[in-house]
Every structure is written in C-alpha cells, then in structure tokens.
Amino acid sequence: MNSPETLLRDKKLRVTQVRLDALKAFMDAGFAISIFDLMDRLENNYDEATLYRTINSFSDKDIIHTVPADGKTAYYALNNGNTNVTTADIPAHAHLKCRDCGHTYCLKNIKFGDIETEGNFKAEFIDIVIYGSCEVCCTKSEEK
Amino acid sequence: MNSPETLLRDKKLRVTQVRLDALKAFMDAGFAISIFDLMDRLENNYDEATLYRTINSFSDKDIIHTVPADGKTAYYALNNGNTNVTTADIPAHAHLKCRDCGHTYCLKNIKFGDIETEGNFKAEFIDIVIYGSCEVCCTKSEEK
DNA sequence: CCGTTTTTGCAAGTGACTTGCATGTGGGGG
DNA sequence: CCCCCACATGCAAGTCACTTGCAAAAACGG
C-alpha cells in the first residue's frame, strides 16, 4: 500500500501538512468518518474550510468516497477494491451502518444473488446500505 | 385506497388545506419528489416552513418516507407495501434512481438472493438504491 | 357557537458546507 | 540552490436546506 505522500504525488496533489495528516487519519480510521471526526483526529487545528477543500480534492481524485447513511454524510479512506458485483455483473458498493456503535464500514468481498423485479428498468450501479450490528459489536454482545 | 381526507383522519392529523393538497400531490406524483417539486405542484403558495412541517408530520405518521439519493433528499407518498425481503428474510427497501429523467421510484415486489460476506455482522434492514434507467426512459430509448 | 388545541405564516436562527480574497508555500525551471 | 508562481491556506462572509419562536388564525369536540 502507498504511503500518504506517495499517494498524493501519484494523484498529482501537492503535498501539504493538512493533506498528509488528513489522509493518514482516513487510512487509520478503518471506517467512514465525518468531518468532525476528522477534526478530532487531527493534532493541528486546521481551518474548517480547508478541511472541506481537502476532502473535496481527495474525493475528486478518488482517494476517498462519500458514504450516504441516514442523511448524514461521512467519508472513507482509499477506494481500495471494495466494489462488488451481483451475479448479474452489475457493479455495486455496500456499506454497513452499525446501530450500536454508529460506525459505517465499507463492505468488501460481498456477493449477492440476482435481483428479480417485475419492472423493465436497467440497472447500472447498485448502492447498498445494510443497517445492523458490526463485527465488533456482535462479538461484544455475545460475550455478555 | 384511502382518500386524502380519510387517510389524514385515520392517522389522527387535522384536516387542513395544506395537508390535503400536499398529500394529493404525493399520491399523484408516482415517484419521489423534493420539497421544491412539491411547491411547484401546489396551486397555493404555502409557506416553506409549513411544508417542511407537513412533510415531517406525514413522515412521523408513516404516510410518506424519505428517499436517500445522491445526497439530496426527496419524498415519496404512501408507504403502501413496498418493503421487500431477501431470501434470508431481512427486510429491505429499494429505490430506482433514473439517470436519464432524474426521477426516483420506489421499487415493489423485488426479490433478491442471499448476501454472502466474509464478515460476521448482523443485518437488520437493507436499503438499496439502484442507479440506471427507469421503465419510461428505457422504452423511449428503445423507440429511437 | 365557544373554547381549547393545533396549525400556519413570518421572521429569525442553525448547521453544514462553499466562496472570495489576501497571504503563504511547494516544487519545477533555471 | 534559489526564485517564481500556480496552487493552498486562513479568515470572514455567503449560501442552502432546513428548524424554531411566536403571535394570529383555523380545526374540531362539545
């Protein structure tokens, strides 16, 4: 995996402190984080506008992607191969929103069966949000 | 199917002109509409705050539900039996966002196969957004 | 028809971004 | 190695989509 600095150069983004720190935070998070989570994870007090611009540039360069969940938006690090397909070869992307801890994870290596409908529409991309309990919270509640 | 007035009484909401008009608009739409679409569809110029309150009360009483799509939110009429299930009996709700006409439809009578994953999470509800072309737009492009 | 409880309209407020602009800075060219 | 300038940053102000406070108006049960 690329280091934050290498990745920025590859994506033709200037290497600055905000970008290095933010990218590292996204990489470390392991789940989708909001801009406020991001601020909390950064040592320096960067300007909010700067962080939004940072997020936008990352998003434009497909370094991170936006996760829709519950109306609130959050962000996730590297788009590293977490696009899945249905058996009908329709590309899909899935997220898990844990109702216990509130974290949103990108799901990898998901497979799902065909979608059957009565309508006559054409599917090009499928976005899936699963609400439930994540692995960590499942394990915790089993221990009780 | 209930008339707007009957439905409002059933749901213990006072019958007012805004609510009658708005509910009728939602019923007539056939697809999810935003608050701005709703305004356009109403003859009277109701206050924006009132319309938001109307939408919220409809939503609270499960008359309409919110459709997440592209970050922008839209609204749909009656929750009339458009909850589907996977073969694993996980309840799900699916929407189709047409990239041609931009409309968002609730999909009914969808069935989909099991979702297989490597993780150990527990799914309780699945939200699906399919991006593609709706029936109307598919038919149009076939005619060309 | 009356009184109470909701609802409405208006205006002001909030939260989550976005934008304008002057200042500061990374990094390719010399 | 330094210089220059396109690009980034910080600050303040602006925008967009809603929400809230409050007084006036409308519903509905009696």
mmCIF file of C-alpha atoms (C1' of nucleotides) in Angstrom:
data_model
loop_
_atom_site.group_PDB
_atom_site.id
_atom_site.type_symbol
_atom_site.label_atom_id
_atom_site.label_comp_id
_atom_site.label_asym_id
_atom_site.label_seq_id
_atom_site.Cartn_x
_atom_site.Cartn_y
_atom_site.Cartn_z
ATOM 1 C CA MET A 1 0.000 0.000 0.000
ATOM 2 C CA ASN A 2 1.107 3.520 -0.765
ATOM 3 C CA SER A 3 2.326 5.902 1.877
ATOM 4 C CA PRO A 4 0.219 9.062 2.188
ATOM 5 C CA GLU A 5 2.939 11.105 0.497
ATOM 6 C CA THR A 6 3.352 8.740 -2.449
ATOM 7 C CA LEU A 7 -0.365 8.555 -2.944
ATOM 8 C CA LEU A 8 -0.689 12.340 -3.021
ATOM 9 C CA ARG A 9 2.072 12.599 -5.625
ATOM 10 C CA ASP A 10 0.534 9.824 -7.707
ATOM 11 C CA LYS A 11 -2.745 11.679 -7.695
ATOM 12 C CA LYS A 12 -0.998 14.929 -8.658
ATOM 13 C CA LEU A 13 -1.917 16.704 -5.470
ATOM 14 C CA ARG A 14 0.587 18.953 -3.792
ATOM 15 C CA VAL A 15 1.985 17.518 -0.615
ATOM 16 C CA THR A 16 0.950 19.691 2.308
ATOM 17 C CA GLN A 17 0.641 19.086 6.005
ATOM 18 C CA VAL A 18 -3.174 19.117 6.055
ATOM 19 C CA ARG A 19 -3.339 16.585 3.272
ATOM 20 C CA LEU A 20 -0.780 14.291 4.824
ATOM 21 C CA ASP A 21 -2.479 14.418 8.204
ATOM 22 C CA ALA A 22 -5.987 14.048 6.820
ATOM 23 C CA LEU A 23 -5.051 11.184 4.527
ATOM 24 C CA LYS A 24 -3.349 9.397 7.374
ATOM 25 C CA ALA A 25 -6.449 9.876 9.522
ATOM 26 C CA PHE A 26 -8.644 8.374 6.817
ATOM 27 C CA MET A 27 -6.269 5.460 6.385
ATOM 28 C CA ASP A 28 -6.132 4.803 10.115
ATOM 29 C CA ALA A 29 -9.858 5.106 10.726
ATOM 30 C CA GLY A 30 -10.972 1.780 9.261
ATOM 31 C CA PHE A 31 -14.492 3.097 8.928
ATOM 32 C CA ALA A 32 -16.186 6.126 7.485
ATOM 33 C CA ILE A 33 -15.656 9.313 9.430
ATOM 34 C CA SER A 34 -17.349 12.670 9.266
ATOM 35 C CA ILE A 35 -15.506 15.950 9.002
ATOM 36 C CA PHE A 36 -15.943 16.433 12.732
ATOM 37 C CA ASP A 37 -14.456 13.035 13.455
ATOM 38 C CA LEU A 38 -11.629 14.040 11.167
ATOM 39 C CA MET A 39 -11.032 17.267 13.091
ATOM 40 C CA ASP A 40 -10.919 15.328 16.331
ATOM 41 C CA ARG A 41 -8.326 13.004 14.884
ATOM 42 C CA LEU A 42 -6.020 15.779 13.734
ATOM 43 C CA GLU A 43 -3.438 17.274 16.059
ATOM 44 C CA ASN A 44 -3.360 20.649 14.336
ATOM 45 C CA ASN A 45 -6.384 22.910 14.292
ATOM 46 C CA TYR A 46 -6.843 23.280 10.579
ATOM 47 C CA ASP A 47 -9.457 25.620 9.226
ATOM 48 C CA GLU A 48 -12.813 24.013 8.573
ATOM 49 C CA ALA A 49 -12.953 25.384 5.036
ATOM 50 C CA THR A 50 -9.528 23.927 4.345
ATOM 51 C CA LEU A 51 -10.657 20.532 5.538
ATOM 52 C CA TYR A 52 -13.716 20.654 3.313
ATOM 53 C CA ARG A 53 -11.477 21.573 0.394
ATOM 54 C CA THR A 54 -9.128 18.751 1.315
ATOM 55 C CA ILE A 55 -11.992 16.276 1.405
ATOM 56 C CA ASN A 56 -13.245 17.538 -1.932
ATOM 57 C CA SER A 57 -9.877 17.197 -3.601
ATOM 58 C CA PHE A 58 -9.485 13.676 -2.192
ATOM 59 C CA SER A 59 -12.934 12.850 -3.425
ATOM 60 C CA ASP A 60 -12.252 14.274 -6.900
ATOM 61 C CA LYS A 61 -9.139 12.142 -7.163
ATOM 62 C CA ASP A 62 -10.977 9.058 -5.915
ATOM 63 C CA ILE A 63 -8.805 8.797 -2.856
ATOM 64 C CA ILE A 64 -11.856 8.707 -0.645
ATOM 65 C CA HIS A 65 -15.523 8.332 -1.375
ATOM 66 C CA THR A 66 -18.652 9.642 0.233
ATOM 67 C CA VAL A 67 -20.849 7.324 2.193
ATOM 68 C CA PRO A 68 -24.560 8.085 2.353
ATOM 69 C CA ALA A 69 -26.130 6.953 5.610
ATOM 70 C CA ASP A 70 -29.115 8.295 7.498
ATOM 71 C CA GLY A 71 -28.978 11.587 5.642
ATOM 72 C CA LYS A 72 -25.693 12.465 7.347
ATOM 73 C CA THR A 73 -22.616 12.118 5.227
ATOM 74 C CA ALA A 74 -19.312 10.572 6.204
ATOM 75 C CA TYR A 75 -16.073 9.805 4.458
ATOM 76 C CA TYR A 76 -13.885 6.798 3.996
ATOM 77 C CA ALA A 77 -10.277 6.305 3.025
ATOM 78 C CA LEU A 78 -8.856 4.760 -0.109
ATOM 79 C CA ASN A 79 -11.166 3.261 -2.660
ATOM 80 C CA ASN A 80 -9.191 0.067 -2.413
ATOM 81 C CA GLY A 81 -11.103 -2.515 -4.328
ATOM 82 C CA ASN A 82 -14.317 -2.506 -2.411
ATOM 83 C CA THR A 83 -16.606 -2.525 -5.398
ATOM 84 C CA ASN A 84 -18.563 -5.723 -5.581
ATOM 85 C CA VAL A 85 -20.767 -7.299 -8.199
ATOM 86 C CA THR A 86 -24.055 -9.056 -8.325
ATOM 87 C CA THR A 87 -24.255 -12.371 -10.097
ATOM 88 C CA ALA A 88 -25.754 -10.347 -12.933
ATOM 89 C CA ASP A 89 -22.476 -8.403 -13.182
ATOM 90 C CA ILE A 90 -23.930 -5.134 -12.032
ATOM 91 C CA PRO A 91 -21.282 -3.246 -10.050
ATOM 92 C CA ALA A 92 -22.273 -2.460 -6.517
ATOM 93 C CA HIS A 93 -20.963 -0.861 -3.426
ATOM 94 C CA ALA A 94 -22.073 -1.803 0.054
ATOM 95 C CA HIS A 95 -21.846 -0.168 3.449
ATOM 96 C CA LEU A 96 -22.672 -1.438 6.875
ATOM 97 C CA LYS A 97 -24.094 1.051 9.316
ATOM 98 C CA CYS A 98 -23.858 -0.313 12.842
ATOM 99 C CA ARG A 99 -26.756 0.740 15.028
ATOM 100 C CA ASP A 100 -24.815 0.009 18.181
ATOM 101 C CA CYS A 101 -21.569 1.908 17.729
ATOM 102 C CA GLY A 102 -22.772 4.164 14.928
ATOM 103 C CA HIS A 103 -19.798 3.467 12.693
ATOM 104 C CA THR A 104 -20.134 2.950 8.971
ATOM 105 C CA TYR A 105 -17.922 0.396 7.285
ATOM 106 C CA CYS A 106 -17.306 -0.326 3.618
ATOM 107 C CA LEU A 107 -18.029 -3.953 2.943
ATOM 108 C CA LYS A 108 -15.624 -5.889 0.771
ATOM 109 C CA ASN A 109 -15.960 -9.242 -0.879
ATOM 110 C CA ILE A 110 -19.705 -9.234 -0.727
ATOM 111 C CA LYS A 111 -21.606 -11.361 -3.183
ATOM 112 C CA PHE A 112 -25.283 -11.285 -3.671
ATOM 113 C CA GLY A 113 -27.750 -13.128 -5.797
ATOM 114 C CA ASP A 114 -29.705 -11.732 -8.684
ATOM 115 C CA ILE A 115 -32.302 -9.114 -8.160
ATOM 116 C CA GLU A 116 -35.626 -10.071 -9.665
ATOM 117 C CA THR A 117 -38.198 -7.445 -10.440
ATOM 118 C CA GLU A 118 -41.369 -7.050 -12.367
ATOM 119 C CA GLY A 119 -40.350 -3.718 -13.831
ATOM 120 C CA ASN A 120 -38.435 -3.193 -17.025
ATOM 121 C CA PHE A 121 -35.686 -0.902 -15.837
ATOM 122 C CA LYS A 122 -31.986 -1.152 -16.491
ATOM 123 C CA ALA A 123 -29.639 -1.244 -13.514
ATOM 124 C CA GLU A 124 -26.162 0.206 -13.884
ATOM 125 C CA PHE A 125 -24.931 0.550 -10.357
ATOM 126 C CA ILE A 126 -26.241 -0.551 -7.012
ATOM 127 C CA ASP A 127 -25.684 1.190 -3.725
ATOM 128 C CA ILE A 128 -26.448 -0.831 -0.649
ATOM 129 C CA VAL A 129 -26.644 0.226 2.952
ATOM 130 C CA ILE A 130 -27.096 -2.506 5.500
ATOM 131 C CA TYR A 131 -28.278 -1.478 8.944
ATOM 132 C CA GLY A 132 -27.441 -3.841 11.775
ATOM 133 C CA SER A 133 -24.560 -4.667 14.065
ATOM 134 C CA CYS A 134 -20.925 -4.698 13.084
ATOM 135 C CA GLU A 135 -18.476 -7.459 13.865
ATOM 136 C CA VAL A 136 -17.069 -5.691 16.912
ATOM 137 C CA CYS A 137 -20.477 -5.046 18.451
ATOM 138 C CA CYS A 138 -21.713 -8.560 17.609
ATOM 139 C CA THR A 139 -18.727 -10.036 19.406
ATOM 140 C CA LYS A 140 -19.245 -7.778 22.401
ATOM 141 C CA SER A 141 -22.894 -8.736 22.818
ATOM 142 C CA GLU A 142 -22.084 -12.436 22.502
ATOM 143 C CA GLU A 143 -19.634 -12.127 25.370
ATOM 144 C CA LYS A 144 -22.281 -10.809 27.737
ATOM 145 C CA MET B 1 -57.204 3.174 -1.398
ATOM 146 C CA ASN B 2 -57.985 5.901 1.076
ATOM 147 C CA SER B 3 -58.914 9.390 0.033
ATOM 148 C CA PRO B 4 -56.504 12.040 1.307
ATOM 149 C CA GLU B 5 -59.064 13.214 3.839
ATOM 150 C CA THR B 6 -59.795 9.732 5.196
ATOM 151 C CA LEU B 7 -56.131 8.949 5.457
ATOM 152 C CA LEU B 8 -55.451 12.118 7.439
ATOM 153 C CA ARG B 9 -58.270 11.300 9.869
ATOM 154 C CA ASP B 10 -57.058 7.723 10.215
ATOM 155 C CA LYS B 11 -53.627 8.998 11.089
ATOM 156 C CA LYS B 12 -55.087 11.459 13.603
ATOM 157 C CA LEU B 13 -53.886 14.509 11.749
ATOM 158 C CA ARG B 14 -56.090 17.541 11.499
ATOM 159 C CA VAL B 15 -57.517 18.040 8.058
ATOM 160 C CA THR B 16 -56.177 21.278 6.626
ATOM 161 C CA GLN B 17 -55.807 22.615 3.134
ATOM 162 C CA VAL B 18 -52.019 22.272 3.023
ATOM 163 C CA ARG B 19 -52.179 18.680 4.114
ATOM 164 C CA LEU B 20 -54.909 17.774 1.675
ATOM 165 C CA ASP B 21 -53.092 19.414 -1.207
ATOM 166 C CA ALA B 22 -49.684 18.043 -0.272
ATOM 167 C CA LEU B 23 -50.953 14.538 0.253
ATOM 168 C CA LYS B 24 -52.734 14.617 -3.065
ATOM 169 C CA ALA B 25 -49.533 15.812 -4.720
ATOM 170 C CA PHE B 26 -47.573 12.947 -3.207
ATOM 171 C CA MET B 27 -50.231 10.468 -4.283
ATOM 172 C CA ASP B 28 -50.314 11.820 -7.810
ATOM 173 C CA ALA B 29 -46.566 12.004 -8.270
ATOM 174 C CA GLY B 30 -45.804 8.320 -8.690
ATOM 175 C CA PHE B 31 -42.194 8.927 -7.841
ATOM 176 C CA ALA B 32 -40.256 10.625 -5.091
ATOM 177 C CA ILE B 33 -40.432 14.392 -5.111
ATOM 178 C CA SER B 34 -38.421 17.010 -3.290
ATOM 179 C CA ILE B 35 -39.958 19.853 -1.350
ATOM 180 C CA PHE B 36 -39.334 22.131 -4.325
ATOM 181 C CA ASP B 37 -41.115 19.746 -6.658
ATOM 182 C CA LEU B 38 -43.912 19.710 -4.129
ATOM 183 C CA MET B 39 -44.142 23.509 -4.128
ATOM 184 C CA ASP B 40 -44.343 23.518 -7.901
ATOM 185 C CA ARG B 41 -47.187 21.038 -7.780
ATOM 186 C CA LEU B 42 -49.264 23.070 -5.341
ATOM 187 C CA GLU B 43 -51.587 25.791 -6.539
ATOM 188 C CA ASN B 44 -51.403 27.790 -3.326
ATOM 189 C CA ASN B 45 -48.176 29.404 -2.200
ATOM 190 C CA TYR B 46 -47.816 27.782 1.173
ATOM 191 C CA ASP B 47 -45.046 28.847 3.463
ATOM 192 C CA GLU B 48 -41.877 26.810 3.146
ATOM 193 C CA ALA B 49 -41.720 26.179 6.895
ATOM 194 C CA THR B 50 -45.287 24.907 6.799
ATOM 195 C CA LEU B 51 -44.444 22.499 4.035
ATOM 196 C CA TYR B 52 -41.463 21.180 5.954
ATOM 197 C CA ARG B 53 -43.714 20.699 8.953
ATOM 198 C CA THR B 54 -46.275 18.976 6.784
ATOM 199 C CA ILE B 55 -43.665 16.635 5.400
ATOM 200 C CA ASN B 56 -42.407 15.889 8.894
ATOM 201 C CA SER B 57 -45.846 15.087 10.212
ATOM 202 C CA PHE B 58 -46.526 12.822 7.220
ATOM 203 C CA SER B 59 -43.216 11.159 7.796
ATOM 204 C CA ASP B 60 -43.877 10.682 11.519
ATOM 205 C CA LYS B 61 -47.188 9.014 10.732
ATOM 206 C CA ASP B 62 -45.604 6.834 8.067
ATOM 207 C CA ILE B 63 -47.675 8.374 5.332
ATOM 208 C CA ILE B 64 -44.580 9.126 3.313
ATOM 209 C CA HIS B 65 -40.985 8.110 3.697
ATOM 210 C CA THR B 66 -37.705 9.756 2.905
ATOM 211 C CA VAL B 67 -35.688 8.559 -0.020
ATOM 212 C CA PRO B 68 -31.926 8.939 0.148
ATOM 213 C CA ALA B 69 -30.404 9.554 -3.257
ATOM 214 C CA ASP B 70 -27.254 11.365 -4.299
ATOM 215 C CA GLY B 71 -27.059 13.289 -1.072
ATOM 216 C CA LYS B 72 -30.159 15.261 -1.978
ATOM 217 C CA THR B 73 -33.288 14.135 -0.237
ATOM 218 C CA ALA B 74 -36.678 13.573 -1.771
ATOM 219 C CA TYR B 75 -40.008 12.315 -0.541
ATOM 220 C CA TYR B 76 -42.492 9.731 -1.602
ATOM 221 C CA ALA B 77 -46.169 9.151 -0.961
ATOM 222 C CA LEU B 78 -47.863 6.339 0.913
ATOM 223 C CA ASN B 79 -45.798 3.542 2.309
ATOM 224 C CA ASN B 80 -48.025 1.103 0.512
ATOM 225 C CA GLY B 81 -46.408 -2.258 0.874
ATOM 226 C CA ASN B 82 -43.140 -1.582 -0.834
ATOM 227 C CA THR B 83 -40.954 -3.330 1.689
ATOM 228 C CA ASN B 84 -39.299 -6.328 0.206
ATOM 229 C CA VAL B 85 -37.315 -9.182 1.622
ATOM 230 C CA THR B 86 -34.183 -11.056 0.821
ATOM 231 C CA THR B 87 -34.297 -14.815 0.739
ATOM 232 C CA ALA B 88 -32.731 -14.597 4.190
ATOM 233 C CA ASP B 89 -35.839 -12.738 5.410
ATOM 234 C CA ILE B 90 -34.051 -9.474 6.010
ATOM 235 C CA PRO B 91 -36.480 -6.648 5.291
ATOM 236 C CA ALA B 92 -35.337 -4.291 2.594
ATOM 237 C CA HIS B 93 -36.433 -1.251 0.722
ATOM 238 C CA ALA B 94 -35.319 -0.437 -2.776
ATOM 239 C CA HIS B 95 -35.329 2.686 -4.905
ATOM 240 C CA LEU B 96 -34.525 3.240 -8.528
ATOM 241 C CA LYS B 97 -32.818 6.479 -9.426
ATOM 242 C CA CYS B 98 -33.093 7.092 -13.151
ATOM 243 C CA ARG B 99 -30.057 8.829 -14.576
ATOM 244 C CA ASP B 100 -31.996 9.955 -17.638
ATOM 245 C CA CYS B 101 -35.054 11.659 -16.195
ATOM 246 C CA GLY B 102 -33.707 12.085 -12.679
ATOM 247 C CA HIS B 103 -36.789 10.648 -11.031
ATOM 248 C CA THR B 104 -36.594 8.306 -8.073
ATOM 249 C CA TYR B 105 -39.075 5.454 -7.840
ATOM 250 C CA CYS B 106 -39.844 3.064 -5.031
ATOM 251 C CA LEU B 107 -39.461 -0.479 -6.267
ATOM 252 C CA LYS B 108 -42.072 -3.008 -5.275
ATOM 253 C CA ASN B 109 -42.076 -6.766 -5.499
ATOM 254 C CA ILE B 110 -38.350 -7.011 -5.693
ATOM 255 C CA LYS B 111 -36.737 -10.214 -4.640
ATOM 256 C CA PHE B 112 -33.088 -10.748 -4.255
ATOM 257 C CA GLY B 113 -30.848 -13.603 -3.370
ATOM 258 C CA ASP B 114 -28.825 -14.018 -0.231
ATOM 259 C CA ILE B 115 -25.975 -11.753 0.527
ATOM 260 C CA GLU B 116 -22.786 -13.613 1.249
ATOM 261 C CA THR B 117 -19.992 -11.966 3.141
ATOM 262 C CA GLU B 118 -16.869 -12.885 4.949
ATOM 263 C CA GLY B 119 -17.606 -10.631 7.884
ATOM 264 C CA ASN B 120 -19.570 -11.596 10.950
ATOM 265 C CA PHE B 121 -22.090 -8.784 11.114
ATOM 266 C CA LYS B 122 -25.816 -8.990 11.653
ATOM 267 C CA ALA B 123 -28.081 -7.371 9.083
ATOM 268 C CA GLU B 124 -31.418 -5.983 10.217
ATOM 269 C CA PHE B 125 -32.527 -3.831 7.350
ATOM 270 C CA ILE B 126 -31.221 -3.234 3.876
ATOM 271 C CA ASP B 127 -31.542 -0.035 1.914
ATOM 272 C CA ILE B 128 -30.901 -0.332 -1.791
ATOM 273 C CA VAL B 129 -30.518 2.367 -4.387
ATOM 274 C CA ILE B 130 -30.254 1.233 -7.973
ATOM 275 C CA TYR B 131 -28.897 3.746 -10.460
ATOM 276 C CA GLY B 132 -29.881 3.192 -14.057
ATOM 277 C CA SER B 133 -32.770 3.889 -16.396
ATOM 278 C CA CYS B 134 -36.424 3.714 -15.466
ATOM 279 C CA GLU B 135 -39.101 1.931 -17.458
ATOM 280 C CA VAL B 136 -40.261 5.111 -19.180
ATOM 281 C CA CYS B 137 -36.773 6.118 -20.274
ATOM 282 C CA CYS B 138 -35.885 2.557 -21.331
ATOM 283 C CA THR B 139 -38.958 2.449 -23.542
ATOM 284 C CA LYS B 140 -38.164 5.849 -25.019
ATOM 285 C CA SER B 141 -34.618 4.891 -25.950
ATOM 286 C CA GLU B 142 -35.787 1.613 -27.498
ATOM 287 C CA GLU B 143 -38.147 3.547 -29.762
ATOM 288 C CA LYS B 144 -35.341 5.626 -31.202
ATOM 289 C "C1'" DC C 1 -71.220 28.779 18.612
ATOM 290 C "C1'" DC C 2 -67.324 28.530 22.003
ATOM 291 C "C1'" DG C 3 -63.001 27.298 23.988
ATOM 292 C "C1'" DT C 4 -59.119 24.712 23.599
ATOM 293 C "C1'" DT C 5 -55.643 22.712 20.942
ATOM 294 C "C1'" DT C 6 -53.277 22.670 16.567
ATOM 295 C "C1'" DT C 7 -51.576 24.698 12.697
ATOM 296 C "C1'" DT C 8 -49.998 28.465 9.934
ATOM 297 C "C1'" DG C 9 -47.112 32.436 8.351
ATOM 298 C "C1'" DC C 10 -43.471 35.275 9.089
ATOM 299 C "C1'" DA C 11 -39.001 36.191 10.570
ATOM 300 C "C1'" DA C 12 -35.048 34.864 12.625
ATOM 301 C "C1'" DG C 13 -31.883 31.107 13.685
ATOM 302 C "C1'" DT C 14 -28.949 26.933 12.836
ATOM 303 C "C1'" DG C 15 -25.773 23.603 10.717
ATOM 304 C "C1'" DA C 16 -23.192 22.172 7.100
ATOM 305 C "C1'" DC C 17 -20.931 23.396 3.841
ATOM 306 C "C1'" DT C 18 -18.940 26.943 -0.105
ATOM 307 C "C1'" DT C 19 -16.780 31.091 -1.825
ATOM 308 C "C1'" DG C 20 -13.909 35.492 -2.190
ATOM 309 C "C1'" DC C 21 -9.862 37.286 -1.286
ATOM 310 C "C1'" DA C 22 -5.408 38.379 0.594
ATOM 311 C "C1'" DT C 23 -1.493 35.908 2.354
ATOM 312 C "C1'" DG C 24 1.563 31.986 2.358
ATOM 313 C "C1'" DT C 25 4.005 27.968 0.249
ATOM 314 C "C1'" DG C 26 5.506 23.689 -2.554
ATOM 315 C "C1'" DG C 27 8.178 22.314 -6.152
ATOM 316 C "C1'" DG C 28 9.613 22.561 -11.153
ATOM 317 C "C1'" DG C 29 12.711 25.620 -14.032
ATOM 318 C "C1'" DG C 30 16.609 27.889 -14.258
ATOM 319 C "C1'" DC D 1 20.105 26.239 -4.570
ATOM 320 C "C1'" DC D 2 17.076 29.762 -5.182
ATOM 321 C "C1'" DC D 3 13.183 32.001 -7.387
ATOM 322 C "C1'" DC D 4 8.760 32.452 -9.005
ATOM 323 C "C1'" DC D 5 4.089 31.481 -9.492
ATOM 324 C "C1'" DA D 6 0.367 28.340 -9.621
ATOM 325 C "C1'" DC D 7 -1.799 26.352 -6.109
ATOM 326 C "C1'" DA D 8 -3.181 26.057 -0.939
ATOM 327 C "C1'" DT D 9 -4.486 28.101 3.269
ATOM 328 C "C1'" DG D 10 -6.993 31.036 6.781
ATOM 329 C "C1'" DC D 11 -10.389 34.132 7.733
ATOM 330 C "C1'" DA D 12 -14.776 36.108 7.052
ATOM 331 C "C1'" DA D 13 -18.813 36.263 4.735
ATOM 332 C "C1'" DG D 14 -22.228 33.925 1.992
ATOM 333 C "C1'" DT D 15 -25.470 30.160 0.640
ATOM 334 C "C1'" DC D 16 -28.648 26.341 1.037
ATOM 335 C "C1'" DA D 17 -31.744 23.456 3.262
ATOM 336 C "C1'" DC D 18 -33.915 23.132 6.807
ATOM 337 C "C1'" DT D 19 -35.834 24.348 12.035
ATOM 338 C "C1'" DT D 20 -37.722 27.213 15.651
ATOM 339 C "C1'" DG D 21 -40.242 31.078 18.269
ATOM 340 C "C1'" DC D 22 -44.132 33.442 18.404
ATOM 341 C "C1'" DA D 23 -48.477 35.681 17.513
ATOM 342 C "C1'" DA D 24 -52.514 35.171 14.702
ATOM 343 C "C1'" DA D 25 -55.731 32.008 12.523
ATOM 344 C "C1'" DA D 26 -58.052 27.788 11.836
ATOM 345 C "C1'" DA D 27 -59.983 22.854 13.477
ATOM 346 C "C1'" DC D 28 -62.742 20.120 15.906
ATOM 347 C "C1'" DG D 29 -65.062 18.283 20.199
ATOM 348 C "C1'" DG D 30 -68.575 19.578 22.876
#
